[in-house]
Structures are given as C-alpha cells and as structure tokens.
Amino acid sequence: MKYRHISKAVEEAIQYISDRREGKQLPLYTKKAKLNKAIDGFSWGRIYTLAGQSGAGKSITVEEIKRDLVDVNPNQIFDILSFEFEMIATDQIARNISGKTEKSVAELYSANQEYLDKETFDKVEEVTRELLSYPIYYVDEIGTVPEIRSTIYSFINEHNPNKDRGLIITIDHLLC
C-alpha cells in the first residue's frame, strides 16, 4: 500500500471541487430527494455502505437505487456489476418487476395458487422488456476476495477495454 503527503490530497481536493463547479465531474442521482441531498448524489470513485438490521430492506433499497441510477442519469454511460451473495438474480429481477408493477413477489410467483390474470402478466412482460435495456450484470456465485477481484478485472477487460464507461459495483451479502 502506498502513502502520500497531505499536499497531494489537497491538490486532488481542489481539482475535484473545481471539476464539480464546472460540471466536469457529475454525480449520479436517484429518485430519492432526501438521499440526493444528504450525499449530493453518488460521486464516482467513492465507496458507499448501506447498513442495517436483517430484514430492514437493504437489498431492495440497493435494487431501487440501481434502477434509479440508470433511469435518472441517462446521459452518463456506465455498467453495474452486482454481486448477489444473499439472493439470486432471478429473485432480484422479481423484486424489480414487483416495484414496477406494484404487485408483491408472492403475487408474481402465484403463491397460494392465486394465479396472475392475463392483464397483470402482460404488464410483467412489458416491464421485463424494459429491464432488458438496463446495463446491470449479476454474479450469483459466492466467491473469495481474490475471485471477486478477478471477476471485476475480467468484466472490465471484456465490457470496457477502452475504459470509456463508468462502473458501479454492488455487493449484497449477509454477515453471520
């Protein structure tokens, strides 16, 4: 690990402030006004942590944020690499569909043999067609830190060899 004198960090801070002031460094915003105000959008090159009790809604909040980042920032080009160590991507997609159709996941899965009507299923198909355009890539397999790092580098080399796209990485996991 490298160390550096405070003067280097000061130079970078001044440059970042200048770039933000001139609109050269744009953050990513969500549909959540309070969140945008609290952090002034998600800045590139930063790490954000969402923490809370089990069952508090962290996973669904991250899914909403991922959708928002794509929907609210159409002029910024980026991919999202989403490591799903707690819930498989299929169920995350069902949550996305749920959020856009206002139907619970249980309703979508026809729980208790309460089958979806044709109109609702047509809406589900419409939403899934929309989701296909999202630049989100899921990793369902649990891996070690070196495997995660290798996956990230492989993704960059395959999807962004010219480094002309932003990359957002999310890791959803459960600590036991």
mmCIF file of C-alpha atoms in Angstrom:
data_model
loop_
_atom_site.group_PDB
_atom_site.id
_atom_site.type_symbol
_atom_site.label_atom_id
_atom_site.label_comp_id
_atom_site.label_asym_id
_atom_site.label_seq_id
_atom_site.Cartn_x
_atom_site.Cartn_y
_atom_site.Cartn_z
ATOM 1 C CA MET A 1 0.000 0.000 0.000
ATOM 2 C CA LYS A 2 1.211 3.453 -0.835
ATOM 3 C CA TYR A 3 1.289 6.532 1.330
ATOM 4 C CA ARG A 4 1.327 10.147 0.209
ATOM 5 C CA HIS A 5 1.780 13.577 1.722
ATOM 6 C CA ILE A 6 -1.258 15.718 2.506
ATOM 7 C CA SER A 7 -0.236 18.112 -0.285
ATOM 8 C CA LYS A 8 -1.237 15.502 -2.892
ATOM 9 C CA ALA A 9 -4.666 15.047 -1.298
ATOM 10 C CA VAL A 10 -5.101 18.841 -1.155
ATOM 11 C CA GLU A 11 -4.306 19.121 -4.883
ATOM 12 C CA GLU A 12 -6.832 16.396 -5.660
ATOM 13 C CA ALA A 13 -9.488 18.024 -3.468
ATOM 14 C CA ILE A 14 -9.037 21.393 -5.177
ATOM 15 C CA GLN A 15 -9.223 19.732 -8.608
ATOM 16 C CA TYR A 16 -12.344 17.767 -7.643
ATOM 17 C CA ILE A 17 -14.065 20.894 -6.293
ATOM 18 C CA SER A 18 -13.156 22.757 -9.472
ATOM 19 C CA ASP A 19 -14.401 19.912 -11.684
ATOM 20 C CA ARG A 20 -17.705 19.751 -9.787
ATOM 21 C CA ARG A 21 -18.076 23.540 -10.014
ATOM 22 C CA GLU A 22 -17.500 23.463 -13.782
ATOM 23 C CA GLY A 23 -19.764 20.459 -14.361
ATOM 24 C CA LYS A 24 -16.886 18.226 -15.470
ATOM 25 C CA GLN A 25 -17.457 15.769 -12.633
ATOM 26 C CA LEU A 26 -21.125 14.809 -12.456
ATOM 27 C CA PRO A 27 -22.503 12.657 -9.661
ATOM 28 C CA LEU A 28 -25.257 10.106 -10.180
ATOM 29 C CA TYR A 29 -28.624 10.941 -8.696
ATOM 30 C CA THR A 30 -31.582 8.800 -7.626
ATOM 31 C CA LYS A 31 -35.313 9.441 -7.416
ATOM 32 C CA LYS A 32 -34.867 9.836 -3.642
ATOM 33 C CA ALA A 33 -34.594 13.580 -2.960
ATOM 34 C CA LYS A 34 -33.504 13.139 0.671
ATOM 35 C CA LEU A 35 -30.722 10.749 -0.313
ATOM 36 C CA ASN A 36 -29.545 13.035 -3.119
ATOM 37 C CA LYS A 37 -29.459 15.974 -0.714
ATOM 38 C CA ALA A 38 -27.690 14.027 2.036
ATOM 39 C CA ILE A 39 -24.801 12.857 -0.152
ATOM 40 C CA ASP A 40 -25.150 15.237 -3.128
ATOM 41 C CA GLY A 41 -25.548 12.258 -5.401
ATOM 42 C CA PHE A 42 -23.224 9.293 -5.768
ATOM 43 C CA SER A 43 -19.764 10.548 -6.704
ATOM 44 C CA TRP A 44 -17.521 8.455 -8.924
ATOM 45 C CA GLY A 45 -14.563 6.753 -7.255
ATOM 46 C CA ARG A 46 -16.232 6.581 -3.839
ATOM 47 C CA ILE A 47 -17.353 3.698 -1.646
ATOM 48 C CA TYR A 48 -20.816 3.869 -0.093
ATOM 49 C CA THR A 49 -22.059 1.469 2.570
ATOM 50 C CA LEU A 50 -25.683 0.745 3.378
ATOM 51 C CA ALA A 51 -26.048 -0.963 6.733
ATOM 52 C CA GLY A 52 -28.980 -2.006 8.867
ATOM 53 C CA GLN A 53 -30.684 -4.795 10.741
ATOM 54 C CA SER A 54 -31.510 -8.035 8.970
ATOM 55 C CA GLY A 55 -34.817 -7.655 7.138
ATOM 56 C CA ALA A 56 -34.674 -3.830 7.196
ATOM 57 C CA GLY A 57 -34.822 -3.565 3.403
ATOM 58 C CA LYS A 58 -31.173 -3.051 2.436
ATOM 59 C CA SER A 59 -31.296 -5.379 -0.573
ATOM 60 C CA ILE A 60 -34.460 -3.909 -2.027
ATOM 61 C CA THR A 61 -33.145 -0.386 -1.421
ATOM 62 C CA VAL A 62 -29.979 -1.182 -3.372
ATOM 63 C CA GLU A 63 -32.112 -2.611 -6.210
ATOM 64 C CA GLU A 64 -34.174 0.586 -6.268
ATOM 65 C CA ILE A 65 -31.009 2.684 -6.286
ATOM 66 C CA LYS A 66 -29.570 0.683 -9.207
ATOM 67 C CA ARG A 67 -32.747 1.227 -11.244
ATOM 68 C CA ASP A 68 -32.808 4.903 -10.270
ATOM 69 C CA LEU A 69 -29.188 5.445 -11.280
ATOM 70 C CA VAL A 70 -29.998 4.172 -14.767
ATOM 71 C CA ASP A 71 -33.365 5.959 -15.052
ATOM 72 C CA VAL A 72 -32.314 9.339 -13.633
ATOM 73 C CA ASN A 73 -28.893 9.653 -15.306
ATOM 74 C CA PRO A 74 -29.477 8.788 -18.989
ATOM 75 C CA ASN A 75 -26.581 10.977 -20.163
ATOM 76 C CA GLN A 76 -23.974 9.111 -18.130
ATOM 77 C CA ILE A 77 -22.651 5.860 -19.557
ATOM 78 C CA PHE A 78 -21.934 3.106 -17.056
ATOM 79 C CA ASP A 79 -22.423 -0.544 -16.216
ATOM 80 C CA ILE A 80 -23.449 -2.062 -12.896
ATOM 81 C CA LEU A 81 -21.761 -5.258 -11.749
ATOM 82 C CA SER A 82 -23.896 -6.650 -8.949
ATOM 83 C CA PHE A 83 -22.600 -9.398 -6.693
ATOM 84 C CA GLU A 84 -25.617 -11.142 -5.178
ATOM 85 C CA PHE A 85 -24.377 -13.233 -2.279
ATOM 86 C CA GLU A 86 -27.681 -13.161 -0.430
ATOM 87 C CA MET A 87 -30.362 -13.561 -3.112
ATOM 88 C CA ILE A 88 -30.096 -14.969 -6.624
ATOM 89 C CA ALA A 89 -30.546 -12.617 -9.566
ATOM 90 C CA THR A 90 -33.834 -14.248 -10.579
ATOM 91 C CA ASP A 91 -35.384 -13.169 -7.293
ATOM 92 C CA GLN A 92 -33.799 -9.707 -7.595
ATOM 93 C CA ILE A 93 -35.442 -9.367 -11.011
ATOM 94 C CA ALA A 94 -38.757 -10.425 -9.479
ATOM 95 C CA ARG A 95 -38.273 -7.610 -6.948
ATOM 96 C CA ASN A 96 -37.622 -5.187 -9.816
ATOM 97 C CA ILE A 97 -40.799 -6.350 -11.534
ATOM 98 C CA SER A 98 -42.652 -6.067 -8.246
ATOM 99 C CA GLY A 99 -41.524 -2.476 -7.820
ATOM 100 C CA LYS A 100 -42.631 -1.528 -11.317
ATOM 101 C CA THR A 101 -45.976 -3.379 -11.287
ATOM 102 C CA GLU A 102 -46.935 -2.706 -7.659
ATOM 103 C CA LYS A 103 -47.529 -6.420 -7.196
ATOM 104 C CA SER A 104 -45.810 -8.335 -4.414
ATOM 105 C CA VAL A 105 -43.283 -11.019 -5.281
ATOM 106 C CA ALA A 106 -45.688 -13.552 -3.758
ATOM 107 C CA GLU A 107 -48.383 -12.360 -6.185
ATOM 108 C CA LEU A 108 -45.943 -12.574 -9.111
ATOM 109 C CA TYR A 109 -44.997 -16.112 -8.101
ATOM 110 C CA SER A 110 -48.704 -17.088 -7.847
ATOM 111 C CA ALA A 111 -48.313 -18.016 -4.187
ATOM 112 C CA ASN A 112 -51.182 -19.966 -2.684
ATOM 113 C CA GLN A 113 -52.401 -20.762 -6.204
ATOM 114 C CA GLU A 114 -53.677 -17.224 -6.729
ATOM 115 C CA TYR A 115 -52.632 -17.046 -10.356
ATOM 116 C CA LEU A 116 -51.870 -13.806 -12.130
ATOM 117 C CA ASP A 117 -54.533 -12.593 -14.510
ATOM 118 C CA LYS A 118 -53.651 -12.054 -18.179
ATOM 119 C CA GLU A 119 -53.585 -8.254 -17.849
ATOM 120 C CA THR A 120 -51.075 -8.394 -14.975
ATOM 121 C CA PHE A 121 -48.918 -10.944 -16.783
ATOM 122 C CA ASP A 122 -48.884 -8.708 -19.871
ATOM 123 C CA LYS A 123 -47.663 -5.861 -17.637
ATOM 124 C CA VAL A 124 -44.955 -8.168 -16.223
ATOM 125 C CA GLU A 125 -43.767 -8.952 -19.753
ATOM 126 C CA GLU A 126 -43.751 -5.235 -20.607
ATOM 127 C CA VAL A 127 -41.631 -4.485 -17.541
ATOM 128 C CA THR A 128 -39.196 -7.297 -18.329
ATOM 129 C CA ARG A 129 -38.677 -5.921 -21.828
ATOM 130 C CA GLU A 130 -37.796 -2.578 -20.233
ATOM 131 C CA LEU A 131 -35.415 -4.261 -17.769
ATOM 132 C CA LEU A 132 -33.515 -5.855 -20.656
ATOM 133 C CA SER A 133 -32.115 -2.423 -21.523
ATOM 134 C CA TYR A 134 -30.599 -1.880 -18.076
ATOM 135 C CA PRO A 135 -26.770 -2.203 -18.049
ATOM 136 C CA ILE A 136 -26.837 -4.479 -14.990
ATOM 137 C CA TYR A 137 -24.788 -7.680 -14.788
ATOM 138 C CA TYR A 138 -25.352 -10.131 -11.935
ATOM 139 C CA VAL A 139 -22.950 -12.517 -10.235
ATOM 140 C CA ASP A 140 -24.836 -15.175 -8.234
ATOM 141 C CA GLU A 141 -21.897 -17.278 -7.122
ATOM 142 C CA ILE A 142 -20.297 -16.708 -3.757
ATOM 143 C CA GLY A 143 -16.551 -16.186 -4.072
ATOM 144 C CA THR A 144 -13.416 -15.323 -2.194
ATOM 145 C CA VAL A 145 -11.906 -11.844 -2.272
ATOM 146 C CA PRO A 146 -9.383 -12.890 -4.971
ATOM 147 C CA GLU A 147 -12.235 -14.406 -7.030
ATOM 148 C CA ILE A 148 -14.281 -11.210 -6.706
ATOM 149 C CA ARG A 149 -11.272 -9.125 -7.757
ATOM 150 C CA SER A 150 -10.639 -11.430 -10.720
ATOM 151 C CA THR A 151 -14.290 -11.215 -11.762
ATOM 152 C CA ILE A 152 -14.163 -7.403 -11.660
ATOM 153 C CA TYR A 153 -10.996 -7.277 -13.782
ATOM 154 C CA SER A 154 -12.420 -9.808 -16.252
ATOM 155 C CA PHE A 155 -15.596 -7.760 -16.528
ATOM 156 C CA ILE A 156 -13.654 -4.556 -17.182
ATOM 157 C CA ASN A 157 -11.459 -6.232 -19.808
ATOM 158 C CA GLU A 158 -14.476 -7.740 -21.577
ATOM 159 C CA HIS A 159 -17.018 -4.892 -21.318
ATOM 160 C CA ASN A 160 -14.889 -1.777 -21.053
ATOM 161 C CA PRO A 161 -11.427 -2.342 -22.514
ATOM 162 C CA ASN A 162 -11.207 1.332 -23.572
ATOM 163 C CA LYS A 163 -12.212 2.495 -20.103
ATOM 164 C CA ASP A 164 -14.798 4.848 -21.590
ATOM 165 C CA ARG A 165 -17.683 3.696 -19.367
ATOM 166 C CA GLY A 166 -18.208 4.102 -15.655
ATOM 167 C CA LEU A 167 -18.524 1.032 -13.453
ATOM 168 C CA ILE A 168 -20.651 0.687 -10.352
ATOM 169 C CA ILE A 169 -20.064 -2.384 -8.234
ATOM 170 C CA THR A 170 -22.587 -3.516 -5.638
ATOM 171 C CA ILE A 171 -22.057 -6.313 -3.169
ATOM 172 C CA ASP A 172 -25.083 -7.603 -1.310
ATOM 173 C CA HIS A 173 -24.166 -10.057 1.376
ATOM 174 C CA LEU A 174 -25.123 -11.293 4.794
ATOM 175 C CA LEU A 175 -22.653 -11.391 7.651
ATOM 176 C CA CYS A 176 -23.172 -14.257 10.076
#
